[in-house]
Amino acid sequence: SVHLVWFRNDLRVTDNKALFNACQDKQAQVHALFTVTPEQWKTHNMALSCQAFIHNALLDLSISLAKLNIPLTIVISDTYSNAADKVAEYCQQHQATALFFNHQYALNEQRRDEKVTELLKNKTTVYAYHDNVFIPPGNVVTQQGEMYKVFTPFRNAFLRLFFSQNNASLPIPEIRTHQKAVSPLKAPLFSLENTSLPSFISTEEEALKRLKQFCYESVPHYAKWRDIPAVDGTSRLSPYLSIGLLSIRQCFNRLYQTEPDFLENNTSGAFVWFNELIWREFYQHLIVANPNLCKHIAFQLWTEKINWRNNQDEFNAWTQGATGFPIIDAAMRQLNQTGWMHNRLRMLTASFLIKDLLIDWRWGERYFMSQLIDGDFASNNGGWQWAASTGTDAVPYFRIFNPTTQGRKFDPDGEFIRHWLPELANVPNRYIHTPHEWAAKTNNSLDYPLPIVDHAKARIRAIESYEEAKK
Ligand code: FAD
């Protein structure tokens, strides 16, 4: 028999349910396949850095699979629909008896999987696994059987279920001694516009190394340092989790091994970090329960009536890190240059775009996706709808971050700002969040834009717009 494993955002050999199960039959010939879908990726605004990250992860995967004697084929097709056809063709050509894959939860991905399942009906058995989350979506529900609309009760119900199930990670499958030896693939696997990846090495080994180091060294300080962007206080594992170079169970198991008592103290760094993994879980479950989210429709429907200003020049200033608000601009430059942005800054920059500039959150959602190396539909949409007060338990619309005071709070000495805005290097700490004040007082000239909005006025304008929509 021939077993085909269709890899997607699970580019690893360790703790991969689809791969592990495909290898359970010792006699089966196991093949692996990945579909590159440039048109679909464009429609999803996938960042070039993310595409390059996937490319290099596939090279690493092909090495790991070659060690098991499993051949990996890269198939180029435009769209998901096309990919489903190609996978079905592959199954037919190689007389695959079974297809194995791990679920993806966004709508287009689900439709692709329904299509391939339909095409293979009565020919190839399809086995699909819930691998990308701790608990399959649809299982953490209220007594009425509905998805939670608020995070905390979701988390409580999640924890009860989570600790009643087996969360062990699966090992790497054994070498397929009866399969022919294969060579790893050679670059390039598909055409790439951008191959420079300054800060993230795309291998499984690197992901595990980072996880281990983070759990030993940083988790104890996580609660304290995770909000300070100048400090490397978070795991930076998001790119690895997004494309599955690392599994969510590996994260939990490593954490649990390092700090076995962490659940007893909900202010410990370990608990706070686990809580973030549950936020990830929450957003994955949410898009399954509310497929409209995948169509970029607001969770709170009344917010669809907001009259956005959508000023293109102001949007451009925001994308370029030229708003005149140092913390916002430094954050946007971090995103543009590295493909990653600190969580606290994602919240601030999103809030600034939506509330201060009154620009539709979907513009920001799309722009983030086009830059993020860790771009993940559910988390990105969840984060944007949170900031826009259009989401589940989003920030209330009348609580609006002040970018200057937030900057003072989370980057008090401007260390982060100076790193990304060298033009402000000489501004004293006291004025780093209001550099033009200093320039005016001292007769210095600054090569840095004036603030593009008056925050106090913009705040009132935003509240009024939301209230108008709510009427
Ligand atoms: P850590 O603090 O080490 O957290 C560990 C892991 O938990 C992360 O890697 C991530 O998988 C998960 N996580 C942490 N915070 C959140 C959260 N608020 N929501 C969901 N999962 C979380 N995360 C993405 O992975 N992809 C995105 O496209 C994305 N877009 C976002 C957009 C906005 C507007 C906001 C506010 C948040 C977004 N996030 C996104 C969530 C969060 O900012 C990142 O996951 C986090 O900054 C990644 O850094 P880290 O790995 O060091 O996180």
Short mmCIF file of C-alpha atoms and ligand atoms in Angstrom, two decimals:
data_model
loop_
_atom_site.label_atom_id
_atom_site.label_comp_id
_atom_site.label_asym_id
_atom_site.label_seq_id
_atom_site.Cartn_x
_atom_site.Cartn_y
_atom_site.Cartn_z
CA SER A 1 0.00 0.00 0.00
CA VAL A 2 1.04 3.61 -0.59
CA HIS A 3 0.45 6.28 2.05
CA LEU A 4 0.70 9.91 1.04
CA VAL A 5 1.33 12.58 3.69
CA TRP A 6 0.25 16.06 2.58
CA PHE A 7 2.30 18.58 4.55
CA ARG A 8 0.97 22.11 5.10
CA ASN A 9 1.64 24.21 8.22
CA ASP A 10 3.16 21.23 10.00
CA LEU A 11 6.66 21.19 8.48
CA ARG A 12 8.32 18.85 10.94
CA VAL A 13 8.95 15.15 11.49
CA THR A 14 8.70 15.16 15.30
CA ASP A 15 5.26 15.08 16.89
CA ASN A 16 3.39 15.23 13.60
CA LYS A 17 0.14 13.25 13.82
CA ALA A 18 -0.41 12.82 10.08
CA LEU A 19 3.14 11.65 9.43
CA PHE A 20 3.24 9.45 12.52
CA ASN A 21 -0.01 7.70 11.64
CA ALA A 22 0.95 7.25 7.99
CA CYS A 23 4.04 5.39 9.22
CA GLN A 24 2.17 3.07 11.56
CA ASP A 25 1.80 0.40 8.85
CA LYS A 26 5.36 -0.90 8.65
CA GLN A 27 4.85 -2.31 5.15
CA ALA A 28 3.37 0.79 3.54
CA GLN A 29 5.37 2.91 1.13
CA VAL A 30 5.17 6.39 2.64
CA HIS A 31 5.44 9.42 0.35
CA ALA A 32 5.31 13.09 1.30
CA LEU A 33 4.06 16.06 -0.66
CA PHE A 34 3.80 19.82 -0.28
CA THR A 35 1.76 22.11 -2.52
CA VAL A 36 3.09 25.57 -3.33
CA THR A 37 0.17 27.86 -4.24
CA PRO A 38 1.51 31.27 -5.32
CA GLU A 39 -1.84 32.72 -6.43
CA GLN A 40 -3.58 31.63 -3.25
CA TRP A 41 -0.75 32.99 -1.14
CA LYS A 42 -1.06 36.31 -2.94
CA THR A 43 -4.79 36.40 -2.24
CA HIS A 44 -3.98 35.71 1.42
CA ASN A 45 -1.33 38.48 1.36
CA MET A 46 1.32 36.06 2.57
CA ALA A 47 4.54 37.94 3.34
CA LEU A 48 7.59 37.25 1.19
CA SER A 49 9.56 36.65 4.37
CA CYS A 50 7.04 33.97 5.32
CA GLN A 51 7.33 32.35 1.89
CA ALA A 52 11.11 32.28 2.20
CA PHE A 53 10.79 30.86 5.72
CA ILE A 54 8.57 28.07 4.38
CA HIS A 55 10.96 27.43 1.51
CA ASN A 56 13.88 26.90 3.84
CA ALA A 57 11.81 24.85 6.25
CA LEU A 58 10.95 22.54 3.35
CA LEU A 59 14.63 22.04 2.60
CA ASP A 60 15.14 21.04 6.22
CA LEU A 61 12.07 18.80 6.11
CA SER A 62 13.36 17.05 2.99
CA ILE A 63 16.62 16.27 4.80
CA SER A 64 14.75 14.87 7.81
CA LEU A 65 12.41 12.83 5.59
CA ALA A 66 15.32 11.52 3.50
CA LYS A 67 16.82 10.14 6.71
CA LEU A 68 13.61 8.10 7.05
CA ASN A 69 13.73 7.09 3.34
CA ILE A 70 10.55 9.09 2.67
CA PRO A 71 10.58 11.02 -0.63
CA LEU A 72 9.19 14.56 -0.60
CA THR A 73 7.60 16.00 -3.73
CA ILE A 74 6.95 19.71 -4.18
CA VAL A 75 3.96 20.40 -6.41
CA ILE A 76 3.38 23.89 -7.78
CA SER A 77 -0.24 24.84 -8.39
CA ASP A 78 -1.87 28.27 -8.45
CA THR A 79 -4.74 28.00 -6.05
CA TYR A 80 -5.97 25.68 -3.33
CA SER A 81 -8.62 24.32 -5.64
CA ASN A 82 -5.89 23.46 -8.09
CA ALA A 83 -3.82 21.94 -5.31
CA ALA A 84 -6.68 19.59 -4.45
CA ASP A 85 -6.76 18.42 -8.09
CA LYS A 86 -3.02 17.87 -8.13
CA VAL A 87 -3.05 15.89 -4.90
CA ALA A 88 -5.86 13.71 -6.22
CA GLU A 89 -3.86 13.17 -9.43
CA TYR A 90 -0.80 12.20 -7.42
CA CYS A 91 -2.86 9.69 -5.46
CA GLN A 92 -4.16 8.20 -8.68
CA GLN A 93 -0.78 8.03 -10.40
CA HIS A 94 0.90 6.40 -7.42
CA GLN A 95 -2.12 4.32 -6.51
CA ALA A 96 -2.14 5.76 -3.02
CA THR A 97 -4.34 3.77 -0.71
CA ALA A 98 -4.51 6.49 1.92
CA LEU A 99 -3.99 10.25 2.22
CA PHE A 100 -2.94 11.72 5.58
CA PHE A 101 -3.01 15.37 6.56
CA ASN A 102 -3.45 17.65 9.56
CA HIS A 103 -6.42 20.02 9.58
CA GLN A 104 -6.10 23.71 8.89
CA TYR A 105 -8.99 25.78 10.16
CA ALA A 106 -9.45 28.80 7.92
CA LEU A 107 -12.28 28.63 5.42
CA ASN A 108 -10.35 28.34 2.14
CA GLU A 109 -8.17 25.62 3.64
CA GLN A 110 -11.23 23.70 4.80
CA ARG A 111 -12.84 23.99 1.37
CA ARG A 112 -9.65 22.69 -0.26
CA ASP A 113 -9.72 19.68 2.06
CA GLU A 114 -13.39 19.03 1.39
CA LYS A 115 -12.63 19.10 -2.31
CA VAL A 116 -9.78 16.60 -2.15
CA THR A 117 -11.84 14.32 0.07
CA GLU A 118 -14.65 14.41 -2.48
CA LEU A 119 -12.26 13.75 -5.38
CA LEU A 120 -10.79 10.74 -3.63
CA LYS A 121 -14.12 9.25 -2.55
CA ASN A 122 -14.23 5.46 -3.02
CA LYS A 123 -10.58 5.46 -4.20
CA THR A 124 -8.25 6.64 -1.48
CA THR A 125 -9.03 6.73 2.24
CA VAL A 126 -8.54 10.16 3.78
CA TYR A 127 -7.28 10.48 7.37
CA ALA A 128 -7.32 13.99 8.84
CA TYR A 129 -5.96 14.92 12.28
CA HIS A 130 -6.30 17.80 14.72
CA ASP A 131 -2.63 18.51 15.23
CA ASN A 132 -2.27 22.28 15.19
CA VAL A 133 -4.29 22.82 18.38
CA PHE A 134 -4.43 21.18 21.81
CA ILE A 135 -8.12 20.28 21.57
CA PRO A 136 -10.13 19.89 18.34
CA PRO A 137 -12.24 23.01 17.65
CA GLY A 138 -15.87 22.50 18.58
CA ASN A 139 -15.05 20.66 21.80
CA VAL A 140 -14.51 23.53 24.20
CA VAL A 141 -18.09 24.73 24.41
CA THR A 142 -20.70 26.08 26.81
CA GLN A 143 -23.38 23.88 28.37
CA GLN A 144 -25.54 24.84 25.41
CA GLY A 145 -22.88 23.44 23.13
CA GLU A 146 -21.79 26.82 21.80
CA MET A 147 -18.37 28.34 21.33
CA TYR A 148 -17.46 30.77 24.11
CA LYS A 149 -17.64 34.44 23.21
CA VAL A 150 -15.22 35.48 25.94
CA PHE A 151 -11.72 34.21 26.64
CA THR A 152 -11.69 33.54 30.41
CA PRO A 153 -14.57 31.04 30.54
CA PHE A 154 -13.13 29.45 27.39
CA ARG A 155 -9.82 29.04 29.18
CA ASN A 156 -11.43 27.51 32.26
CA ALA A 157 -13.34 24.98 30.20
CA PHE A 158 -10.25 24.37 28.10
CA LEU A 159 -8.10 23.61 31.14
CA ARG A 160 -10.59 21.05 32.45
CA LEU A 161 -10.61 19.19 29.15
CA PHE A 162 -6.92 19.60 28.52
CA PHE A 163 -5.89 17.88 31.72
CA SER A 164 -8.26 15.00 31.16
CA GLN A 165 -6.62 14.09 27.86
CA ASN A 166 -3.25 12.70 26.81
CA ASN A 167 -1.01 15.54 25.68
CA ALA A 168 2.18 13.58 25.06
CA SER A 169 4.22 14.45 21.99
CA LEU A 170 4.73 11.78 19.34
CA PRO A 171 8.22 10.62 18.40
CA ILE A 172 9.88 10.81 14.97
CA PRO A 173 8.70 7.77 12.98
CA GLU A 174 11.14 4.91 12.55
CA ILE A 175 13.34 4.63 9.46
CA ARG A 176 11.45 2.92 6.62
CA THR A 177 14.06 0.24 6.07
CA HIS A 178 12.12 -1.40 3.24
CA GLN A 179 11.86 1.89 1.27
CA LYS A 180 14.52 2.98 -1.24
CA ALA A 181 17.06 5.57 -0.10
CA VAL A 182 16.26 9.09 -1.29
CA SER A 183 18.28 12.30 -1.57
CA PRO A 184 17.18 15.56 0.01
CA LEU A 185 15.78 18.24 -2.33
CA LYS A 186 17.93 21.02 -3.66
CA ALA A 187 17.15 24.75 -3.63
CA PRO A 188 15.35 26.52 -5.14
CA LEU A 189 12.15 24.57 -4.61
CA PHE A 190 10.03 27.39 -6.01
CA SER A 191 10.66 30.94 -7.12
CA LEU A 192 11.29 33.42 -4.36
CA GLU A 193 11.50 37.18 -4.42
CA ASN A 194 13.09 37.46 -1.03
CA THR A 195 15.45 35.02 0.60
CA SER A 196 17.02 37.15 3.30
CA LEU A 197 15.91 36.04 6.73
CA PRO A 198 17.94 37.95 9.26
CA SER A 199 16.60 36.67 12.53
CA PHE A 200 14.93 33.29 12.09
CA ILE A 201 16.68 30.08 11.09
CA SER A 202 14.11 27.72 9.59
CA THR A 203 14.93 24.32 11.00
CA GLU A 204 13.19 22.04 13.46
CA GLU A 205 16.38 21.86 15.45
CA GLU A 206 16.49 25.63 15.85
CA ALA A 207 12.85 25.70 16.98
CA LEU A 208 13.52 23.10 19.66
CA LYS A 209 16.68 24.83 20.77
CA ARG A 210 14.85 28.16 21.14
CA LEU A 211 12.01 26.52 23.02
CA LYS A 212 14.37 24.85 25.44
CA GLN A 213 16.41 27.96 26.01
CA PHE A 214 13.30 30.08 26.46
CA CYS A 215 11.80 27.68 29.02
CA TYR A 216 14.99 27.53 31.08
CA GLU A 217 16.14 31.12 30.86
CA SER A 218 13.23 33.42 30.13
CA VAL A 219 10.03 31.80 31.39
CA PRO A 220 10.71 32.70 35.04
CA HIS A 221 10.84 36.40 34.01
CA TYR A 222 8.16 36.26 31.35
CA ALA A 223 5.40 37.91 33.38
CA LYS A 224 7.69 40.83 34.12
CA TRP A 225 9.49 41.30 30.81
CA ARG A 226 6.98 40.31 28.17
CA ASP A 227 5.63 43.84 27.78
CA ILE A 228 8.98 45.56 27.32
CA PRO A 229 9.89 45.57 23.64
CA ALA A 230 13.53 46.56 24.25
CA VAL A 231 14.00 43.29 26.18
CA ASP A 232 14.10 39.91 24.46
CA GLY A 233 11.51 38.69 26.96
CA THR A 234 9.18 36.63 24.79
CA SER A 235 9.89 33.35 23.04
CA ARG A 236 9.83 34.58 19.41
CA LEU A 237 8.51 31.14 18.56
CA SER A 238 5.53 32.48 16.61
CA PRO A 239 7.09 31.94 13.15
CA TYR A 240 7.86 28.33 14.12
CA LEU A 241 4.37 27.69 15.43
CA SER A 242 2.75 29.31 12.41
CA ILE A 243 4.32 26.99 9.85
CA GLY A 244 4.56 24.09 12.26
CA LEU A 245 8.32 23.73 12.59
CA LEU A 246 7.28 23.29 16.20
CA SER A 247 4.11 21.75 17.63
CA ILE A 248 1.93 23.25 20.30
CA ARG A 249 2.26 20.04 22.36
CA GLN A 250 6.05 20.35 22.26
CA CYS A 251 5.65 23.82 23.78
CA PHE A 252 3.46 22.55 26.59
CA ASN A 253 5.57 19.47 27.29
CA ARG A 254 8.82 21.41 27.45
CA LEU A 255 7.22 23.99 29.74
CA TYR A 256 5.76 21.30 31.98
CA GLN A 257 9.06 19.49 32.16
CA THR A 258 10.87 22.68 33.18
CA GLU A 259 8.23 23.90 35.64
CA PRO A 260 6.01 20.98 36.68
CA ASP A 261 4.10 23.02 39.28
CA PHE A 262 3.30 25.99 37.10
CA LEU A 263 -0.46 25.56 37.21
CA GLU A 264 -0.54 26.21 40.91
CA ASN A 265 0.47 29.82 40.56
CA ASN A 266 -1.38 31.80 37.94
CA THR A 267 0.96 34.75 38.18
CA SER A 268 4.07 32.68 37.44
CA GLY A 269 5.85 33.32 34.15
CA ALA A 270 5.09 29.78 33.04
CA PHE A 271 1.37 30.15 33.64
CA VAL A 272 1.25 33.51 31.90
CA TRP A 273 3.06 32.02 28.89
CA PHE A 274 0.72 29.02 28.79
CA ASN A 275 -2.14 31.51 28.86
CA GLU A 276 -0.81 32.99 25.61
CA LEU A 277 -0.81 29.55 24.02
CA ILE A 278 -4.46 29.30 25.05
CA TRP A 279 -5.19 32.66 23.35
CA ARG A 280 -3.80 31.11 20.19
CA GLU A 281 -6.08 28.14 20.72
CA PHE A 282 -9.08 30.42 21.36
CA TYR A 283 -8.66 32.24 18.04
CA GLN A 284 -8.30 28.96 16.12
CA HIS A 285 -11.51 27.65 17.66
CA LEU A 286 -13.24 30.96 17.00
CA ILE A 287 -12.74 30.92 13.23
CA VAL A 288 -14.19 27.43 13.04
CA ALA A 289 -17.27 28.45 15.04
CA ASN A 290 -17.60 31.71 13.07
CA PRO A 291 -16.52 31.15 9.46
CA ASN A 292 -17.64 34.72 8.67
CA LEU A 293 -14.46 35.86 10.38
CA CYS A 294 -12.59 34.30 7.47
CA LYS A 295 -14.51 36.63 5.18
CA HIS A 296 -13.17 39.56 7.21
CA ILE A 297 -16.60 40.29 8.66
CA ALA A 298 -16.58 41.85 12.13
CA PHE A 299 -17.60 39.63 15.04
CA GLN A 300 -19.68 42.49 16.50
CA LEU A 301 -21.90 43.27 13.57
CA TRP A 302 -22.87 46.77 14.72
CA THR A 303 -19.28 47.84 14.09
CA GLU A 304 -19.79 47.27 10.36
CA LYS A 305 -21.60 50.62 10.39
CA ILE A 306 -18.56 52.61 11.48
CA ASN A 307 -17.79 55.37 9.05
CA TRP A 308 -14.02 54.96 8.53
CA ARG A 309 -11.98 57.89 7.26
CA ASN A 310 -9.55 55.68 5.33
CA ASN A 311 -7.11 58.43 4.43
CA GLN A 312 -4.55 56.87 2.08
CA ASP A 313 -1.71 59.28 2.95
CA GLU A 314 -2.12 58.65 6.65
CA PHE A 315 -2.21 54.92 6.00
CA ASN A 316 1.03 55.19 4.04
CA ALA A 317 2.64 57.16 6.86
CA TRP A 318 1.63 54.42 9.28
CA THR A 319 3.02 51.62 7.09
CA GLN A 320 6.30 53.47 6.64
CA GLY A 321 6.81 54.31 10.29
CA ALA A 322 6.41 58.04 9.67
CA THR A 323 3.52 59.07 11.92
CA GLY A 324 5.57 61.29 14.21
CA PHE A 325 4.78 59.04 17.21
CA PRO A 326 8.13 57.41 18.04
CA ILE A 327 6.84 54.18 19.59
CA ILE A 328 4.50 53.58 16.65
CA ASP A 329 7.15 54.36 14.05
CA ALA A 330 9.84 52.26 15.75
CA ALA A 331 7.40 49.33 15.88
CA MET A 332 6.46 49.61 12.21
CA ARG A 333 10.11 49.68 11.25
CA GLN A 334 10.75 46.58 13.31
CA LEU A 335 7.95 44.89 11.37
CA ASN A 336 9.11 46.11 7.95
CA GLN A 337 12.71 45.14 8.55
CA THR A 338 12.40 41.83 10.40
CA GLY A 339 8.90 40.52 9.63
CA TRP A 340 8.22 40.27 13.34
CA MET A 341 6.77 42.73 15.86
CA HIS A 342 6.51 42.57 19.62
CA ASN A 343 2.99 41.80 20.90
CA ARG A 344 2.61 44.99 22.95
CA LEU A 345 3.52 46.98 19.84
CA ARG A 346 1.11 45.05 17.65
CA MET A 347 -1.58 46.19 20.06
CA LEU A 348 -0.40 49.82 20.02
CA THR A 349 0.15 50.16 16.27
CA ALA A 350 -3.18 48.48 15.53
CA SER A 351 -4.99 50.74 17.96
CA PHE A 352 -3.27 53.80 16.48
CA LEU A 353 -4.31 52.94 12.93
CA ILE A 354 -7.88 52.17 13.89
CA LYS A 355 -8.67 54.70 16.59
CA ASP A 356 -6.29 57.59 15.99
CA LEU A 357 -6.46 57.51 12.20
CA LEU A 358 -9.93 55.96 11.99
CA ILE A 359 -8.81 53.58 9.27
CA ASP A 360 -10.68 50.32 8.73
CA TRP A 361 -9.01 47.55 10.75
CA ARG A 362 -9.05 45.36 7.63
CA TRP A 363 -6.45 47.62 6.01
CA GLY A 364 -4.13 46.99 8.92
CA GLU A 365 -4.93 43.29 9.05
CA ARG A 366 -3.96 43.00 5.39
CA TYR A 367 -0.79 45.05 5.80
CA PHE A 368 0.37 43.00 8.80
CA MET A 369 -0.22 39.80 6.86
CA SER A 370 1.87 41.14 3.97
CA GLN A 371 4.82 41.71 6.31
CA LEU A 372 4.62 39.14 9.10
CA ILE A 373 6.90 36.13 9.01
CA ASP A 374 4.55 34.58 11.61
CA GLY A 375 1.38 35.58 9.74
CA ASP A 376 -1.46 33.38 10.93
CA PHE A 377 -5.00 34.15 9.84
CA ALA A 378 -6.74 33.33 13.11
CA SER A 379 -4.30 35.14 15.43
CA ASN A 380 -3.96 38.13 13.13
CA ASN A 381 -7.69 38.54 12.62
CA GLY A 382 -8.26 37.97 16.35
CA GLY A 383 -5.62 40.56 17.26
CA TRP A 384 -6.98 43.15 14.86
CA GLN A 385 -10.57 42.65 15.92
CA TRP A 386 -9.48 42.88 19.53
CA ALA A 387 -7.76 46.20 18.90
CA ALA A 388 -10.67 47.48 16.79
CA SER A 389 -13.24 46.65 19.50
CA THR A 390 -15.06 44.64 16.85
CA GLY A 391 -14.10 41.20 18.19
CA THR A 392 -15.19 38.78 20.92
CA ASP A 393 -13.93 40.17 24.19
CA ALA A 394 -12.26 43.07 22.53
CA VAL A 395 -11.02 46.16 24.26
CA PRO A 396 -14.06 48.48 24.84
CA TYR A 397 -14.27 51.10 22.06
CA PHE A 398 -13.96 54.02 24.48
CA ARG A 399 -10.68 52.78 25.99
CA ILE A 400 -8.13 54.13 23.58
CA PHE A 401 -4.37 53.80 23.97
CA ASN A 402 -2.49 57.07 24.12
CA PRO A 403 0.61 56.34 22.01
CA THR A 404 2.77 58.80 23.95
CA THR A 405 1.95 57.60 27.46
CA GLN A 406 2.05 53.97 26.31
CA GLY A 407 5.50 54.65 24.89
CA ARG A 408 6.61 56.10 28.23
CA LYS A 409 5.23 53.11 30.07
CA PHE A 410 6.73 50.34 27.97
CA ASP A 411 9.89 51.97 26.61
CA PRO A 412 10.67 54.44 29.40
CA ASP A 413 14.19 55.36 28.32
CA GLY A 414 13.46 55.04 24.62
CA GLU A 415 15.91 52.17 24.19
CA PHE A 416 13.69 50.42 21.66
CA ILE A 417 12.86 53.68 19.90
CA ARG A 418 16.50 54.66 19.48
CA HIS A 419 17.34 51.27 18.03
CA TRP A 420 14.79 51.64 15.22
CA LEU A 421 14.80 55.43 14.83
CA PRO A 422 18.46 56.41 14.72
CA GLU A 423 17.37 59.95 13.75
CA LEU A 424 16.26 60.35 17.37
CA ALA A 425 19.51 59.07 18.84
CA ASN A 426 20.44 62.42 20.40
CA VAL A 427 17.08 63.24 21.92
CA PRO A 428 17.32 63.05 25.73
CA ASN A 429 15.32 60.34 27.49
CA ARG A 430 12.85 62.84 28.89
CA TYR A 431 11.77 63.89 25.43
CA ILE A 432 12.20 60.70 23.49
CA HIS A 433 8.43 60.27 23.19
CA THR A 434 7.85 63.92 22.25
CA PRO A 435 11.01 64.78 20.32
CA HIS A 436 9.65 67.91 18.65
CA GLU A 437 9.09 69.48 22.04
CA TRP A 438 12.78 69.08 22.70
CA ALA A 439 13.72 70.34 19.24
CA ALA A 440 11.61 73.48 19.72
CA LYS A 441 13.00 74.17 23.19
CA THR A 442 16.61 73.71 22.20
CA ASN A 443 16.44 75.07 18.69
CA ASN A 444 17.49 71.74 17.24
CA SER A 445 16.20 70.55 13.92
CA LEU A 446 15.00 66.98 13.60
CA ASP A 447 14.79 64.84 10.51
CA TYR A 448 11.62 63.27 11.86
CA PRO A 449 7.96 63.99 10.97
CA LEU A 450 5.63 65.99 13.16
CA PRO A 451 2.76 63.96 14.66
CA ILE A 452 0.19 63.40 11.91
CA VAL A 453 -2.74 63.65 14.34
CA ASP A 454 -3.60 65.31 17.61
CA HIS A 455 -4.27 62.31 19.82
CA ALA A 456 -6.75 64.05 22.15
CA LYS A 457 -8.93 65.16 19.24
CA ALA A 458 -8.56 61.87 17.40
CA ARG A 459 -9.70 60.04 20.50
CA ILE A 460 -12.93 62.00 20.68
CA ARG A 461 -13.47 61.58 16.94
CA ALA A 462 -13.11 57.80 17.29
CA ILE A 463 -15.48 57.52 20.23
CA GLU A 464 -18.07 59.59 18.38
CA SER A 465 -17.76 57.42 15.28
CA TYR A 466 -18.24 54.24 17.29
CA GLU A 467 -21.20 55.74 19.15
CA GLU A 468 -22.78 56.84 15.91
CA ALA A 469 -22.46 53.29 14.56
CA LYS A 470 -23.89 51.81 17.74
CA LYS A 471 -27.10 53.92 17.69
P1 FAD B 1 5.17 34.69 23.18
O1 FAD B 1 4.80 35.80 24.09
O2 FAD B 1 6.39 33.93 23.48
O3 FAD B 1 3.91 33.69 23.14
C1 FAD B 1 4.05 32.32 22.76
C2 FAD B 1 3.13 31.96 21.65
O4 FAD B 1 1.77 32.13 22.03
C3 FAD B 1 3.29 32.84 20.40
O5 FAD B 1 4.36 32.38 19.61
C4 FAD B 1 1.94 32.67 19.73
O6 FAD B 1 1.86 31.46 19.01
C5 FAD B 1 1.00 32.57 20.92
N1 FAD B 1 0.44 33.90 21.24
C6 FAD B 1 0.98 34.83 22.05
N2 FAD B 1 0.17 35.89 22.15
C7 FAD B 1 -0.89 35.63 21.38
C8 FAD B 1 -2.08 36.34 21.05
N3 FAD B 1 -2.36 37.56 21.57
N4 FAD B 1 -2.94 35.79 20.19
C9 FAD B 1 -2.72 34.57 19.66
N5 FAD B 1 -1.62 33.84 19.93
C10 FAD B 1 -0.72 34.37 20.78
N6 FAD B 1 0.41 36.02 16.32
C11 FAD B 1 0.74 35.18 15.33
O7 FAD B 1 1.29 34.11 15.58
N7 FAD B 1 0.49 35.51 14.03
C12 FAD B 1 -0.09 36.69 13.68
O8 FAD B 1 -0.33 36.93 12.49
C13 FAD B 1 -0.44 37.59 14.71
N8 FAD B 1 -0.98 38.81 14.43
C14 FAD B 1 -1.32 39.66 15.46
C15 FAD B 1 -1.91 40.90 15.17
C16 FAD B 1 -2.26 41.78 16.19
C17 FAD B 1 -2.90 43.12 15.86
C18 FAD B 1 -2.03 41.42 17.53
C19 FAD B 1 -2.39 42.35 18.65
C20 FAD B 1 -1.45 40.20 17.83
C21 FAD B 1 -1.08 39.31 16.82
N9 FAD B 1 -0.48 38.06 17.09
C22 FAD B 1 -0.17 37.21 16.06
C23 FAD B 1 -0.31 37.60 18.49
C24 FAD B 1 1.03 37.95 19.15
O9 FAD B 1 1.32 39.29 18.98
C25 FAD B 1 2.19 37.10 18.62
O10 FAD B 1 1.83 35.74 18.63
C26 FAD B 1 3.43 37.27 19.49
O11 FAD B 1 3.82 38.60 19.51
C27 FAD B 1 4.53 36.39 18.96
O12 FAD B 1 5.70 36.57 19.70
P2 FAD B 1 6.30 35.42 20.61
O13 FAD B 1 6.37 34.16 19.83
O14 FAD B 1 7.56 35.94 21.19
O15 FAD B 1 5.17 35.30 21.71
#
